[in-house]
XYZ file of C-alpha atoms in Angstrom:
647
model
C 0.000 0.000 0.000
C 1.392 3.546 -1.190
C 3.420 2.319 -3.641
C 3.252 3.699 -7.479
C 1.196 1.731 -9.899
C 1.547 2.117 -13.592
C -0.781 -0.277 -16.142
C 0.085 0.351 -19.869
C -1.748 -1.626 -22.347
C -0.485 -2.198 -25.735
C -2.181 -2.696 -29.156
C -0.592 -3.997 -32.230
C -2.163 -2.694 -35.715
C -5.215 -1.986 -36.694
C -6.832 0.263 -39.307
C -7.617 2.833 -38.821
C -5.959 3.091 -35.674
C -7.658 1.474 -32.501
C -8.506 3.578 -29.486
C -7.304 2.402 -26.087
C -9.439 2.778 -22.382
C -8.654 1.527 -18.758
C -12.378 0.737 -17.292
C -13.018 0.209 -13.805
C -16.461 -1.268 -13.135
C -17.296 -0.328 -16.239
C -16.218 3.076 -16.107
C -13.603 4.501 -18.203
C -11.014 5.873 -15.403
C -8.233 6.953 -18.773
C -9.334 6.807 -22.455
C -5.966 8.917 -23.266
C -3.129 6.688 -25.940
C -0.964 7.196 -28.115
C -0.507 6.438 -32.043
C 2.881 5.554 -32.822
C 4.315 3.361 -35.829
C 1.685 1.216 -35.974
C 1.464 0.756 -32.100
C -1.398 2.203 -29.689
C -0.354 2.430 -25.798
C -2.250 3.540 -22.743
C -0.464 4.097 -19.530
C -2.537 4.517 -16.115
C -0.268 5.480 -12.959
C -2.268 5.754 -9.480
C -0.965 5.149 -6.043
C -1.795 2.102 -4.242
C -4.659 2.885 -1.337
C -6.509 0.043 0.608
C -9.504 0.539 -1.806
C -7.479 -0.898 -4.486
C -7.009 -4.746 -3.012
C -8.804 -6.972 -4.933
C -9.532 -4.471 -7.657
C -10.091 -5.744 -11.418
C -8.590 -3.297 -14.321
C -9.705 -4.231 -17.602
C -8.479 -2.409 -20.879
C -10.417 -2.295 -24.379
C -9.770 -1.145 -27.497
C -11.815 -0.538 -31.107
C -11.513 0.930 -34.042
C -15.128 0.921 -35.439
C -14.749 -1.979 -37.845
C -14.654 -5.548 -34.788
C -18.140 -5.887 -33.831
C -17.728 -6.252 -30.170
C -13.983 -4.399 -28.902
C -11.053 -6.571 -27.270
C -10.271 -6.284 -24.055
C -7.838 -7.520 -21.113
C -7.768 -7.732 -17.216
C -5.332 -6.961 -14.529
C -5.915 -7.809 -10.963
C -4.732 -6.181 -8.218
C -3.384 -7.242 -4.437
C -2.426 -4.665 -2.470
C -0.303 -5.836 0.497
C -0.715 -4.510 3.699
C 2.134 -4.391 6.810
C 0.600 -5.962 10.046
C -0.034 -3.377 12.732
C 2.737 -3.726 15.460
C 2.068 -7.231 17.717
C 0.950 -7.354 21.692
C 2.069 -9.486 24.210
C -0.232 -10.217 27.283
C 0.099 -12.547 29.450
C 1.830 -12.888 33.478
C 5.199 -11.542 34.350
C 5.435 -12.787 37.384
C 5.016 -16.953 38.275
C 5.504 -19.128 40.586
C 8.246 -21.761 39.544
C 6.515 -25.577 38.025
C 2.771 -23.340 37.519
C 1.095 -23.623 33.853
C 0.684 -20.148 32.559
C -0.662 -18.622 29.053
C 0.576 -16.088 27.304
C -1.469 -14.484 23.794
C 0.258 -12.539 20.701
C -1.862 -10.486 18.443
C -1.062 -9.714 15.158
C -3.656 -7.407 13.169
C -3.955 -5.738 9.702
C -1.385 -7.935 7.115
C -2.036 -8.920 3.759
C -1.080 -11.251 3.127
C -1.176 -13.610 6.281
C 2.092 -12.788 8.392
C 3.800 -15.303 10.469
C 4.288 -15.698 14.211
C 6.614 -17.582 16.830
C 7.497 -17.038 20.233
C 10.557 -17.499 22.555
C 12.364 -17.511 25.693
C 15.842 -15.398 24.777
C 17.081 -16.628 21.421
C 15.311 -20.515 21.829
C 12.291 -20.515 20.174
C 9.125 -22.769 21.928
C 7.636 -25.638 19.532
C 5.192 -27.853 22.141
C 2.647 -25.710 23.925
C 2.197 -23.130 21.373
C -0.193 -22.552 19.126
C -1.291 -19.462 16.377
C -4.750 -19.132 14.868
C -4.925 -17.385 11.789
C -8.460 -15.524 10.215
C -9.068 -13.542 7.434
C -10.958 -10.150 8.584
C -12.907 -8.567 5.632
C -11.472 -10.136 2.911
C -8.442 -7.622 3.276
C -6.680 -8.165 6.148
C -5.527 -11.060 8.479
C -5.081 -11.505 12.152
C -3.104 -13.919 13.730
C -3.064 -14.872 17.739
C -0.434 -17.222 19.359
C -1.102 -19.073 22.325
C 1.825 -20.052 24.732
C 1.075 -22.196 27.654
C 3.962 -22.990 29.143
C 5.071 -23.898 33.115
C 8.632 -21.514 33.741
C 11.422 -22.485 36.127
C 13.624 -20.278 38.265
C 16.128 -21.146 35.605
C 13.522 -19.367 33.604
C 13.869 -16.081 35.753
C 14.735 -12.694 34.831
C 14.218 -14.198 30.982
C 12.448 -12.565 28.147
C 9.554 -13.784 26.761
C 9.621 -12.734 22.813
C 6.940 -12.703 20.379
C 7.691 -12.398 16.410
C 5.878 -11.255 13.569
C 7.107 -12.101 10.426
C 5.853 -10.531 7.022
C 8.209 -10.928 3.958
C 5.922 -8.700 1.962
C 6.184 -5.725 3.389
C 8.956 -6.161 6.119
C 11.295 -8.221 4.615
C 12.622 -12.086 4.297
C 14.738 -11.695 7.643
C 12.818 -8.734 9.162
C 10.338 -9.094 11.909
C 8.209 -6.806 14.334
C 9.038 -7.576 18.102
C 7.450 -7.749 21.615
C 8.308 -8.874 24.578
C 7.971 -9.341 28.251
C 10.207 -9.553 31.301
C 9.559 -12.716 33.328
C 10.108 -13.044 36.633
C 10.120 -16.641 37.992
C 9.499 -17.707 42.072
C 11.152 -20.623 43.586
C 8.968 -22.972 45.858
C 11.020 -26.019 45.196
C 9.771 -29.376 47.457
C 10.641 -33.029 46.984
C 9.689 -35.981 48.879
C 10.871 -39.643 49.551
C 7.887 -41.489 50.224
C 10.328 -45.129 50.756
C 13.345 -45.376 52.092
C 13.880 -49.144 51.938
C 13.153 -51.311 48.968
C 13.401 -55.266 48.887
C 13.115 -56.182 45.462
C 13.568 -59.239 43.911
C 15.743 -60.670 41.270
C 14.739 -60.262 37.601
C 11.944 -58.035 38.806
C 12.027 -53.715 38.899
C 12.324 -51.493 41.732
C 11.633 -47.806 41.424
C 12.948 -45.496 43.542
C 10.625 -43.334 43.799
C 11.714 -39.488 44.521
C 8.420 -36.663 44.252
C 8.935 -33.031 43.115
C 5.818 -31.885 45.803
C 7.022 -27.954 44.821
C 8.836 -26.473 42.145
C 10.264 -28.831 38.823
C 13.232 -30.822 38.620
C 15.895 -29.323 36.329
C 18.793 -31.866 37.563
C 18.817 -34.943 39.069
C 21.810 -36.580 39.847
C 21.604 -40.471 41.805
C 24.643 -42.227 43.941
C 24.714 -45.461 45.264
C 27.454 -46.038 48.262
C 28.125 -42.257 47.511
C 29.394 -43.269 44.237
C 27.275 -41.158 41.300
C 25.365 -43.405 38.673
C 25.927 -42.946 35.373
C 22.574 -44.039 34.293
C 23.225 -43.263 30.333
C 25.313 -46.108 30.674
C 23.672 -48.588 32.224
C 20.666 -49.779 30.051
C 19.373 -51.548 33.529
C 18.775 -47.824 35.021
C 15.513 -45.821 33.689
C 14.701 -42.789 35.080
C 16.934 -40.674 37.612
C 16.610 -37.291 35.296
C 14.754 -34.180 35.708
C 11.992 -35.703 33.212
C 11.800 -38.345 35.684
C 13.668 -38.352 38.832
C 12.353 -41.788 40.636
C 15.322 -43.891 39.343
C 14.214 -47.298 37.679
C 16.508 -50.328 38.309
C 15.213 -53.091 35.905
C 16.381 -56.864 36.422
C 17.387 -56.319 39.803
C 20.616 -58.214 40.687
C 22.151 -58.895 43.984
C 24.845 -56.480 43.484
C 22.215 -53.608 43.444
C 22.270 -54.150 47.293
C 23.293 -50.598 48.741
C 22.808 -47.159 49.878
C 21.006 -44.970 47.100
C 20.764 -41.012 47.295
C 19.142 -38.719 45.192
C 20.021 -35.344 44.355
C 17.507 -33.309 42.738
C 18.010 -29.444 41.240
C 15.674 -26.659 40.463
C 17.493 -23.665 38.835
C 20.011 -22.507 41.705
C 18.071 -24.566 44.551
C 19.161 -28.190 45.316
C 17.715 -30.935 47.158
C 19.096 -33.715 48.791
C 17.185 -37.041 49.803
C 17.304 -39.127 52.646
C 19.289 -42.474 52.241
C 17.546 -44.994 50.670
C 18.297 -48.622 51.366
C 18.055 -51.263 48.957
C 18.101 -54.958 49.910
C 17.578 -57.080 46.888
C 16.371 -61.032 47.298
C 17.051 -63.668 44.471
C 14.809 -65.675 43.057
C 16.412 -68.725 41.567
C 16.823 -68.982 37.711
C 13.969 -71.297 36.102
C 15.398 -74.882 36.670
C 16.566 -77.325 33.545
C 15.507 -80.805 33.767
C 17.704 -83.023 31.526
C 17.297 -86.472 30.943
C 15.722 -89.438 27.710
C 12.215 -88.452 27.040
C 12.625 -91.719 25.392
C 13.574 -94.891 27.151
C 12.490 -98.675 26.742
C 10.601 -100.144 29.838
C 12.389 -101.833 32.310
C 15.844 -99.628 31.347
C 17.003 -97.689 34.533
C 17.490 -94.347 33.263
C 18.992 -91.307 34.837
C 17.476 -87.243 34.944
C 19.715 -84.371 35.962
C 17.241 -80.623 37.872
C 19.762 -77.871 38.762
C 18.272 -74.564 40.084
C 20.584 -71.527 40.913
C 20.502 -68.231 41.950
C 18.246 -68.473 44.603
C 19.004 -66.846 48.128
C 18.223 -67.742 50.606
C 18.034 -71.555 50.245
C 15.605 -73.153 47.527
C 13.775 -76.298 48.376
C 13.745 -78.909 45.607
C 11.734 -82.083 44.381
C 10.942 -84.745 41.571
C 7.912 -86.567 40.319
C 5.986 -88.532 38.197
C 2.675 -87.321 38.054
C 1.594 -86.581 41.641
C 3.878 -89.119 42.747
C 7.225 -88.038 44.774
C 10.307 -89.842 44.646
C 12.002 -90.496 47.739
C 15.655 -90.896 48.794
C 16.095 -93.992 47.762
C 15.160 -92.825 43.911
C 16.930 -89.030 44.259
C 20.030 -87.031 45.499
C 20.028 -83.416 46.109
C 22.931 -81.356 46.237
C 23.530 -77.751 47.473
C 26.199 -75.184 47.293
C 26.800 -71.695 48.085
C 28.133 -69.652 45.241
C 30.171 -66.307 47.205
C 30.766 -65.384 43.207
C 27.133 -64.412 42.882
C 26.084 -64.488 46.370
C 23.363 -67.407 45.550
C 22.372 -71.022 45.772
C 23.259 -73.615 43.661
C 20.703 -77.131 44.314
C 21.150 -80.204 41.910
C 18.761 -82.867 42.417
C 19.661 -86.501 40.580
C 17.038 -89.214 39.763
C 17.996 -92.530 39.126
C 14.707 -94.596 38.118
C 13.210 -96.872 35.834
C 10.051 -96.852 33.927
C 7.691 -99.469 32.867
C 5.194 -99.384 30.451
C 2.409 -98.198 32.617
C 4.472 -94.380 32.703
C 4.280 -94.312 29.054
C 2.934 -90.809 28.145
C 3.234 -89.115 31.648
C 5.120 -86.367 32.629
C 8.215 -86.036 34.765
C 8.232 -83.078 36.819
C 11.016 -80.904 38.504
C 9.738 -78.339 41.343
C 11.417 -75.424 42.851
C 9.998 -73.837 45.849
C 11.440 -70.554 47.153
C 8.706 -68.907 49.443
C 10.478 -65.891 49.810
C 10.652 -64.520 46.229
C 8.335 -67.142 44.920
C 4.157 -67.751 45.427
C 3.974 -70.904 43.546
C 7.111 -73.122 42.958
C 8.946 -73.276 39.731
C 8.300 -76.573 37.244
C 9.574 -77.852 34.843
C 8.753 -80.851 33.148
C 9.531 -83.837 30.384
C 7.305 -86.039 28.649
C 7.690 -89.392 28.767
C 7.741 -91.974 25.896
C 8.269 -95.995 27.759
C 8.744 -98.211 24.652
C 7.549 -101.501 24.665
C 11.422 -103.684 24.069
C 11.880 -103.901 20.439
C 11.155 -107.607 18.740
C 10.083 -109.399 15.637
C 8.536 -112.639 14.368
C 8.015 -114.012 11.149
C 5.103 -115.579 10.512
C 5.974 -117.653 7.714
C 9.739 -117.935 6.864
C 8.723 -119.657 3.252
C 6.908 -118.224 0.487
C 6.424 -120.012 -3.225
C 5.197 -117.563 -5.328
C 4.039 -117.966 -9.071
C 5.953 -115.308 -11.562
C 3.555 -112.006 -12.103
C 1.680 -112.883 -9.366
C 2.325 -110.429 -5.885
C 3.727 -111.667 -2.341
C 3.630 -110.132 0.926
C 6.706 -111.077 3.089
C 5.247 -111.038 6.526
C 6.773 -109.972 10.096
C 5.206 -108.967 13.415
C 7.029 -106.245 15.449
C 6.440 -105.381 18.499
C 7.494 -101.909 20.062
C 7.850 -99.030 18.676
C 10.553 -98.761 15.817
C 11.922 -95.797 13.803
C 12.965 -97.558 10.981
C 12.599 -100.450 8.694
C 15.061 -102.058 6.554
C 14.620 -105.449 4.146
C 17.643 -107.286 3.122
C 17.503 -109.348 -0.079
C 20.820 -111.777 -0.047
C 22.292 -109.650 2.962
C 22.310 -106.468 -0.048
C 20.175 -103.230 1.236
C 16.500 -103.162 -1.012
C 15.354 -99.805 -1.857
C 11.615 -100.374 -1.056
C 10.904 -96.695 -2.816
C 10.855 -98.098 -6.214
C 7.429 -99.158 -7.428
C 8.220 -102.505 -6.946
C 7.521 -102.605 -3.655
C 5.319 -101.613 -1.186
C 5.434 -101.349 2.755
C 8.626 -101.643 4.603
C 7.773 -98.782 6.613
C 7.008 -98.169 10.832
C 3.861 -98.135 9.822
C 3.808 -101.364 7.383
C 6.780 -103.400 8.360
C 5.763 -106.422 5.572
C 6.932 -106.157 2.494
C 5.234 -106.404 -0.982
C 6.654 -107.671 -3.750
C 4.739 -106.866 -7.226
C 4.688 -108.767 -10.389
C 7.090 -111.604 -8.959
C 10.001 -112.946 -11.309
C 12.767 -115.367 -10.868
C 15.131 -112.921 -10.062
C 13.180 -111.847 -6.490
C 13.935 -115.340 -5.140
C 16.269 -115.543 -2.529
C 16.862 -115.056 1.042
C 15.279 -111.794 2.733
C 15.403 -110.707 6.092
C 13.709 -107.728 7.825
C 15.897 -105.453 10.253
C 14.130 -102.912 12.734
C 15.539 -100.429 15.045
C 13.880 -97.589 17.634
C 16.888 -95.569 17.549
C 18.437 -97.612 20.880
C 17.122 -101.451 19.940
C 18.062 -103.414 16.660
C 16.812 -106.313 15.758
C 16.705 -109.154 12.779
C 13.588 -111.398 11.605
C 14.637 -114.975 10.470
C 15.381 -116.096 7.290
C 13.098 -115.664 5.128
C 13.375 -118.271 1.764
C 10.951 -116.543 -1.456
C 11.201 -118.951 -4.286
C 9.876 -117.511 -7.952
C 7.493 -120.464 -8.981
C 6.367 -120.747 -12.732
C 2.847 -121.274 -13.744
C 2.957 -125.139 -14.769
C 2.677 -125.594 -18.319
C 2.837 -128.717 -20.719
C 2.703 -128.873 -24.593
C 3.834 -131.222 -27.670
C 6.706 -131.058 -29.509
C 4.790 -133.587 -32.032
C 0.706 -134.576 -32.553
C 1.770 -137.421 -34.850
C 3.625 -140.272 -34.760
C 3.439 -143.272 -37.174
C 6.090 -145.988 -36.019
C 7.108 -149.262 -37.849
C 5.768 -152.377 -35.529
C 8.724 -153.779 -33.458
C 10.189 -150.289 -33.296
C 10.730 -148.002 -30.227
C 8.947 -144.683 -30.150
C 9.640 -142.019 -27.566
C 6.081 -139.062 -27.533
C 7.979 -136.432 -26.326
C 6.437 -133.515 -24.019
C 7.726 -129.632 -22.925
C 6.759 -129.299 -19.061
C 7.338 -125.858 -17.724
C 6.658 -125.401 -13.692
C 7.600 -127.471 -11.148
C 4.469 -130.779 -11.036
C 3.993 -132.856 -8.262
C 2.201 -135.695 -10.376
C 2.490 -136.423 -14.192
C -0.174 -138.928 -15.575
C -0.199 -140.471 -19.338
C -3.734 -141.630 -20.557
C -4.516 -143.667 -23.823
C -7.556 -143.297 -25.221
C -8.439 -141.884 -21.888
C -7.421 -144.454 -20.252
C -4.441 -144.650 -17.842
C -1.273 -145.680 -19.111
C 0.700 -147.944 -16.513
C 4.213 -147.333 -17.659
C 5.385 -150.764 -16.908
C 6.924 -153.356 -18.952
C 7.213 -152.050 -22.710
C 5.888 -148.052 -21.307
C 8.444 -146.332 -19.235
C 9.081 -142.409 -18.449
C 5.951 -140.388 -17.569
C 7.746 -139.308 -14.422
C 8.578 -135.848 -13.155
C 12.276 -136.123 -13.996
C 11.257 -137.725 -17.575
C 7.740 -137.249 -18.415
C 8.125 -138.052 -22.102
C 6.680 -141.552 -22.598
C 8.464 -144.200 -24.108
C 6.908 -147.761 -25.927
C 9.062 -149.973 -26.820
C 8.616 -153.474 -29.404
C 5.413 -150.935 -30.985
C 2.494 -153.304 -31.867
C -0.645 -152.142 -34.041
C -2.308 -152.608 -30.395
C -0.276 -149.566 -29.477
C -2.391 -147.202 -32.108
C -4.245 -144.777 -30.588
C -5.000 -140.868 -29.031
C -2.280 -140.276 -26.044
C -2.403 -137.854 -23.434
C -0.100 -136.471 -20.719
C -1.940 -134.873 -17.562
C 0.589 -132.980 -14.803
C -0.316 -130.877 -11.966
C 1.312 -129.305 -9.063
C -1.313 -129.861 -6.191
C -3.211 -126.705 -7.386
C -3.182 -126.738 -11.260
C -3.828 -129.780 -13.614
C -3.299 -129.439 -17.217
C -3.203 -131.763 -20.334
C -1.008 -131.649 -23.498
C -3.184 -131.634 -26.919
C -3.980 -135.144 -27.678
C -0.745 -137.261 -29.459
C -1.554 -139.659 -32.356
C 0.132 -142.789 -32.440
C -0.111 -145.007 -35.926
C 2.091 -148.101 -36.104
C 2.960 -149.393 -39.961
C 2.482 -153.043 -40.569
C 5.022 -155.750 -40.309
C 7.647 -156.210 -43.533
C 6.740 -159.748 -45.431
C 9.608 -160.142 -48.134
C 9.104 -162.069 -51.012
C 11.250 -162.935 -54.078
C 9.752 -163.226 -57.297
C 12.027 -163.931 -60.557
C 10.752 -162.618 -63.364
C 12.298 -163.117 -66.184
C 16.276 -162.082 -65.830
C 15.628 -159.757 -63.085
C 14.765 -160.068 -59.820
C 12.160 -158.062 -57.634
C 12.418 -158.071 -54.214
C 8.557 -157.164 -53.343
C 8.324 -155.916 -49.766
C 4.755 -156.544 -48.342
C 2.740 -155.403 -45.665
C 0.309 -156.936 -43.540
C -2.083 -154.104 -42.800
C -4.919 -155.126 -40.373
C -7.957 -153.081 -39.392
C -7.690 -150.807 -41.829
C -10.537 -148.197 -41.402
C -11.559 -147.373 -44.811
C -13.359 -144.658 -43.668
C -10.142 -143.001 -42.209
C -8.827 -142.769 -45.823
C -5.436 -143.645 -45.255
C -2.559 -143.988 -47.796
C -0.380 -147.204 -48.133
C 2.869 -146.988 -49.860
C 4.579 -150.222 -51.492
C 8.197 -149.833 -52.087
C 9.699 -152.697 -54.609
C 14.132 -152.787 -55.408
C 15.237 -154.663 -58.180
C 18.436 -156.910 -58.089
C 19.299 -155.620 -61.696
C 19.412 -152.065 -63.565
C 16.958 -153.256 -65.812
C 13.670 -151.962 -64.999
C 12.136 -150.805 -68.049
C 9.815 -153.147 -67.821
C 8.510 -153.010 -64.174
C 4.847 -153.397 -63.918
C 2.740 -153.674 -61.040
C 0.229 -156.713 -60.014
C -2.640 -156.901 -57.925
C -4.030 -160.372 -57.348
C -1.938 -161.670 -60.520
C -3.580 -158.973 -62.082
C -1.619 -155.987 -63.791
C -2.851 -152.799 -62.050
C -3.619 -150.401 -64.026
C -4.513 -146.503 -62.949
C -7.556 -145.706 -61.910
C -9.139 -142.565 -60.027
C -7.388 -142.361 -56.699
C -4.431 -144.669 -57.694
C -1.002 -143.949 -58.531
C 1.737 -146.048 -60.078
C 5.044 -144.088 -60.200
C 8.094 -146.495 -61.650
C 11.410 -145.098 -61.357
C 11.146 -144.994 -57.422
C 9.689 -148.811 -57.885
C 7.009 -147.500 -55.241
C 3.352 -148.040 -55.728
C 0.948 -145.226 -54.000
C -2.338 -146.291 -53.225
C -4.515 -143.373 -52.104
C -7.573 -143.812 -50.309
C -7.582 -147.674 -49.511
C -10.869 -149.289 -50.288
C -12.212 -153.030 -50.352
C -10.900 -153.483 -53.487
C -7.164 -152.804 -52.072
């Protein structure tokens, strides 16, 4: 405010030339401009007054020819300096009391800036400003100072600042203060003066400021001072908080305390304060197997320490105390930490029946403690590790599955299987079990190369122990089949019917004509270490449908039926014909079955090469072909093809 204002508005162009006004409100306040080149200005000087804040200056300008003219704004702030602060508020307070203190700032533009402080340190907590704009041009600000002086605080200045970089400057400020004058009334009180804590626990001190507030405290134990800032134990013991805080209270806190409390130039001293700390004993260990098989004497270790005076100390299972005859206790006197020291050993052993209870260790100290101190272990009483084997022989087809079978008793950890004393790895998907929790063993799709001796070893991480022997032979599925369906034998001969047996049979049978062969005499074989059947001296009695039967005890099977034929017996006879001779061989066929169709072949040898002339007789008869009948001379063989009455 009062400073000179000049507005010039410019125009560029225009023909004919453009005039130029500054309107206010809509009122033309300068239509005066100049012509110059081309250019058109208007320049508007005024000095700033307080009706000008906020005040919108708008220039237009037309030359007759734009329909409506052009125009442009300017808006004007005018800042204001705030009116000189005041300061109200007491000058004269009693040392520790809450007081308030108010700064008024009126009349800036814009909104100035306040703080207040004691000589050159300026207050942050307990002081507030509240800042409102008055009329749309102005702003006042009030600061609020509550705040509770010390005598250290006396003879002080109390400051307040206005601030207002607009019109004062960035590092200027308008000033007020008052002269404080602070009255000591200073008072502290030691409610305690002796303090038993106890070990592990806090003690406080406790020192009271009744009059006045604490600007020093200073604590010494045996007239020693505390450094407290050193000691993360110690809390407290400052003029924040003068009761002094000893956490985790140790026997060597035992002493003579002091405190020595300050308020500007006044001190106060406190009576002697007497601490006499008791220890509570550290929480006891119980050591010891939380595992043991029943009927094992075991042994458990309880130590307590720390504890003064004397801590009592017992065992149990349950609700039930062991006596002397069961326990030992042992206590010592440690000078180095001005404590206890109790051991109490337990030599015992558990059946079965204290499987799943709990083994206790109690520590009774009635003078730091209401309840005793326990601490406890959970018993596991195994049943003694053993194993039986159910079966210790297993015959198993090939393909088929076999569960090798053991009974264990106790609790074990682990199982292991042992095939031929190597290590199995029952993971693989070709077995199944062999676990704590399935001890047999499964064996899938069996072949011959899972026979062999197995044996099953368990442990429960103390115990170890080993099934029998276990035998698994690989049995294959019994089998028989032919090597040949047909045999046709000359009469007199041997013939052997030879069979393929796969498995392992108990009984082998041979049957002719479904009837059972009684290898005796001319039949011999049809056993298990030769089932082939052998006949020798073949007659034409011998002809018929053979059939070997075998089982095992559980299977029976049968080979495909075996034909046996026997040829004829050889007649020779010489005939001479002529000049050469032919030795005829002839057969003696009987009961041949027309019906069966069967072929007969006559072989004939000559004694010389001539055999151009061969013929063939029937009955005296020269045979001649027919339908069905064959003569074929240079093997001297007749065929005769389906045999008939006739033949």
């Amino acid at each position: 405010m009062g400073d000179i204002v000049t507005l010039t508005c410019t125009v560029y162009g225009g023909s004919p030339p453009p005039t130029v006004k500054w309107f206010v409100n809509d009122a033309v306040i300068d239509d005066t401009s100049t012509y110059t080149g081309g250019t058109t200005h208007n320049s508007y000087t005024f000095t700033a007054v307080e009706t000008d804040h906020h005040k919108v200056f708008e220039c237009q300008t037309a030359n007759g020819v734009l329909q409506n003219p052009l125009s442009r704004t300017q808006f004007i702030r005018v800042f204001r300096s705030p009116n000189p602060p005041t300061l109200t508020g007491p000058t004269t307070i009693t040392t520790g009391t809450l007081s308030k203190w108010t700064c008024v700032s009126e009349e800036g533009y814009p909104a100035q800036n306040m703080s207040m402080r004691l000589g050159s340190a300026s207050f942050g907590k307990g002081f507030t400003t509240n800042t409102r704009l008055v009329g749309r041009k102005s702003y006042t600000v009030i600061g609020t100072l509550y705040w509770a002086p010390s005598t250290l605080n006396d003879k002080h200045m109390l400051y307040c600042d206005v601030y207002h970089k607009e019109t004062l400057g960035p590092n200027n400020a308008q000033t007020v203060g008052l002269l404080l004058s602070v009255k000591s009334n200073f008072t502290i009180k030691t409610p305690r003066l002796k303090y038993e804590p106890i070990t592990g626990q806090s003690a406080t001190l406790v020192v009271e400021v009744i009059i006045g507030k604490a600007t020093k405290v200073s604590w010494y134990k045996n007239n020693n001072l505390i450094d407290t800032a050193s000691n993360s134990r110690y809390s407290g013991g400052n003029y924040q908080t003068p009761s002094l805080t000893i956490n985790r209270v140790d026997l060597d806190d035992a002493g003579s305390y002091m405190a020595s409390v300050t308020e500007g130039r006044d001190k106060r001293n406190t009576s002697i304060i007497t601490v006499s700390p008791k220890a509570t004993p550290a929480q006891p260990t119980l050591t010891g197997p939380t595992s043991i098989t029943a009927g094992t004497t075991g042994s458990w270790t309880c130590i307590s320490h720390g504890a003064f005076p004397l801590q009592t100390m017992s065992m149990r299972i349950g609700n039930q105390i062991f006596g002397s005859n069961d326990m030992s206790i042992y206590s010592q006197y440690e000078p180095a930490v001005m404590s206890f020291r109790v051991v109490g050993m337990l030599s015992w052993t558990p059946y079965i029946n204290h499987d799943g209870q709990t083994l206790f260790c109690d520590v009774t100290h009635p003078e730091t403690l209401n309840n005793p101190q326990t601490v406890s272990l959970q018993l596991t009483v195994r049943t003694p590790l053993s194993m039986t084997t159910p079966k210790t022989s297993y015959n198993t087809e090939v393909t088929k599955q076999v569960t090798i079978a053991v009974d264990i008793k106790g609790n074990p950890t682990e199982i292991r299987w042992y095939k031929n004393n190597e290590l199995l790895i029952t993971t693989s998907n070709k077995y199944s079990g062999g676990t704590s929790f399935v001890p047999g063993l499964t064996i899938k799709n069996i072949s011959v190369s899972d026979a062999g001796i197995y044996v099953c070893e368990a442990t429960d991480g103390t115990d170890t122990v080993r099934s029998s022997i276990i035998q698994l032979s690989a049995k294959i599925p019994l089998s028989v089949r032919t090597t040949k369906t047909f045999y046709n034998t000359t009469e007199t001969r041997t013939v052997t019917l030879n069979v393929v047996i796969s498995g392992t049979p108990t009984n082998i049978f041979w049957f002719k004509n479904n009837d059972l062969v009684v290898t005796s005499g001319r039949f011999s074989g049809g056993t298990i270490s030769m089932p082939a059947l052998t006949i020798q001296n073949v007659s034409m009695s011998d002809a018929g449908q053979y059939v070997l039967e075998a089982t095992d005890g559980t299977v029976t099977v049968k080979t495909r039926p075996i034909f046996l034929s026997p040829i004829g017996m050889l007649i020779i006879a010489m005939i001479v014909l002529r000049r050469f001779l032919c030795i005829l061989p002839l057969f003696k066929f009987s009961n041949i079955d027309r019906k069966q169709s069967k072929a007969i072949v006559l072989v004939g040898q000559t004694t010389t090469s001539q055999t151009n002339k061969l013929k063939s007789m029937h009955g005296f008869k020269k045979i001649r072909q027919r339908h069905g009948k064959t003569i074929k001379h240079p093997e001297h063989t007749l065929h005769i093809l389906r045999c008939d009455d006739y033949d």
